């Protein structure tokens, strides 16, 4: 059985020679360990994780509205080591997604495309994520205690 997409794989180079285009250039061409690629992929992953975290927040809010029993269960889970680990990961995902989103907005404005600028902004996103996550949890611990 022939793939119906087969004609789209055939192309021409600028000199007119025929070539076969790759099926998935994102897997065959790009270096996944490159700063730009790694942060782009991580941005998508943290967006999905952040969406899952919002479902956790909805569960907590519904439990609060449902009464003391369900709220106690939700509070117990979120206060457990697993719940705290999930909340820590969610805060890191939220900061990373926010900071990398700002980086993308700067790119959308047409700035920061030079390779040194891309690496500098990528490092700033990673350092900012770590710093803001730690500051967030210091505030949580101080307010909680």
Coordinates of C-alpha atoms in Angstrom, one line a residue:
X1 CA 0.0 0.0 0.0
X2 CA 1.4 3.4 -1.0
X3 CA 1.3 6.3 1.3
X4 CA -1.1 9.0 -0.1
X5 CA 1.4 11.7 1.0
X6 CA 4.1 10.3 -1.2
X7 CA 3.9 13.1 -3.9
X8 CA 4.5 15.7 -1.2
X9 CA 7.9 14.2 -0.4
X10 CA 9.3 15.0 -3.8
X11 CA 10.8 18.4 -4.3
X12 CA 13.5 20.3 -6.2
X13 CA 16.6 22.1 -5.0
X14 CA 17.3 25.6 -6.1
X15 CA 19.6 24.2 -8.8
X16 CA 16.7 22.1 -10.2
X17 CA 17.9 18.6 -9.0
X18 CA 15.2 16.4 -7.6
X19 CA 15.2 15.5 -3.9
X20 CA 13.1 13.4 -1.5
X21 CA 12.0 15.5 1.4
X22 CA 12.2 13.9 4.9
X23 CA 9.0 12.7 6.5
X24 CA 9.7 14.5 9.8
X25 CA 12.3 17.1 9.5
X26 CA 11.9 18.1 13.1
X27 CA 13.3 14.7 14.1
X28 CA 15.9 14.4 11.4
X29 CA 17.3 17.9 11.1
X30 CA 17.2 19.7 14.3
X31 CA 19.6 19.2 17.2
X32 CA 17.3 18.6 20.2
X33 CA 20.1 19.5 22.7
X34 CA 20.5 23.0 21.1
X35 CA 19.3 25.7 23.5
X36 CA 16.6 27.1 21.2
X37 CA 15.2 23.7 20.4
X38 CA 15.3 22.4 24.0
X39 CA 13.6 25.5 25.3
X40 CA 11.0 25.4 22.6
X41 CA 10.1 21.8 23.3
X42 CA 10.2 22.5 27.1
X43 CA 7.9 25.5 26.5
X44 CA 5.3 23.2 25.0
X45 CA 5.7 20.5 27.7
X46 CA 5.3 23.1 30.5
X47 CA 2.2 24.5 28.8
X48 CA 0.6 21.0 29.0
X49 CA 1.8 20.6 32.6
X50 CA 0.4 24.0 33.5
X51 CA -2.9 23.0 32.0
X52 CA -2.9 19.8 34.1
X53 CA -2.1 22.0 37.2
X54 CA -5.1 24.1 36.5
X55 CA -7.2 21.0 36.7
X56 CA -5.6 20.4 40.1
X57 CA -6.6 23.9 41.2
X58 CA -10.2 23.3 39.9
X59 CA -10.3 20.1 42.0
X60 CA -9.2 22.1 45.1
X61 CA -11.8 24.8 44.4
X62 CA -14.6 22.3 43.9
X63 CA -13.6 20.5 47.1
X64 CA -13.7 23.8 49.0
X65 CA -17.2 24.4 47.7
X66 CA -18.4 20.8 48.4
X67 CA -17.8 21.0 52.1
X68 CA -15.4 20.3 54.9
X69 CA -14.9 16.6 54.1
X70 CA -13.9 16.9 50.4
X71 CA -11.8 20.0 51.3
X72 CA -10.0 18.1 54.0
X73 CA -9.2 15.4 51.5
X74 CA -7.9 17.8 49.0
X75 CA -5.9 19.7 51.6
X76 CA -4.4 16.5 52.9
X77 CA -3.3 15.4 49.4
X78 CA -1.8 18.8 48.6
X79 CA 0.0 18.9 51.9
X80 CA 1.5 15.4 51.4
X81 CA 5.0 15.0 50.1
X82 CA 3.6 14.0 46.7
X83 CA 1.2 17.0 46.6
X84 CA 4.0 19.3 47.6
X85 CA 6.3 17.8 44.9
X86 CA 3.5 18.3 42.3
X87 CA 2.9 21.9 43.5
X88 CA 6.7 22.6 43.3
X89 CA 6.8 21.3 39.8
X90 CA 3.8 23.3 38.8
X91 CA 5.3 26.5 40.1
X92 CA 8.5 25.8 38.2
X93 CA 6.5 25.0 35.1
X94 CA 4.5 28.2 35.5
X95 CA 7.6 30.4 35.9
X96 CA 9.4 28.7 33.0
X97 CA 6.3 29.0 30.7
X98 CA 5.8 32.6 31.6
X99 CA 9.4 33.7 31.2
X100 CA 9.9 31.7 28.0
X101 CA 6.6 33.2 26.7
X102 CA 8.0 36.7 27.3
X103 CA 11.1 35.5 25.4
X104 CA 8.8 34.5 22.5
X105 CA 7.0 37.8 22.6
X106 CA 10.3 39.6 22.2
X107 CA 11.0 37.4 19.2
X108 CA 7.6 38.2 17.8
X109 CA 8.6 41.9 18.0
X110 CA 11.6 41.0 15.8
X111 CA 14.4 41.2 18.4
X112 CA 16.9 38.7 19.8
X113 CA 17.4 36.4 16.8
X114 CA 21.2 36.6 16.8
X115 CA 22.7 33.4 18.2
X116 CA 24.5 35.1 21.1
X117 CA 21.2 36.8 22.0
X118 CA 19.2 33.6 21.8
X119 CA 21.7 31.8 24.1
X120 CA 21.7 34.8 26.5
X121 CA 17.9 35.0 26.7
X122 CA 17.7 31.2 27.1
X123 CA 20.1 31.2 30.0
X124 CA 18.1 34.1 31.5
X125 CA 14.9 32.1 31.3
X126 CA 16.6 29.1 33.0
X127 CA 18.2 31.2 35.8
X128 CA 15.0 33.2 36.2
X129 CA 12.9 30.1 36.5
X130 CA 15.2 28.7 39.2
X131 CA 15.3 31.9 41.1
X132 CA 11.6 32.7 41.0
X133 CA 10.7 29.2 41.9
X134 CA 12.9 29.3 45.0
X135 CA 11.6 32.8 45.9
X136 CA 8.0 31.6 45.5
X137 CA 8.6 28.6 47.8
X138 CA 10.4 30.7 50.4
X139 CA 7.3 33.0 50.5
X140 CA 5.1 29.9 50.8
X141 CA 7.1 28.4 53.6
X142 CA 7.3 31.7 55.5
X143 CA 3.5 32.4 55.1
X144 CA 2.7 28.8 55.9
X145 CA 4.8 28.5 59.0

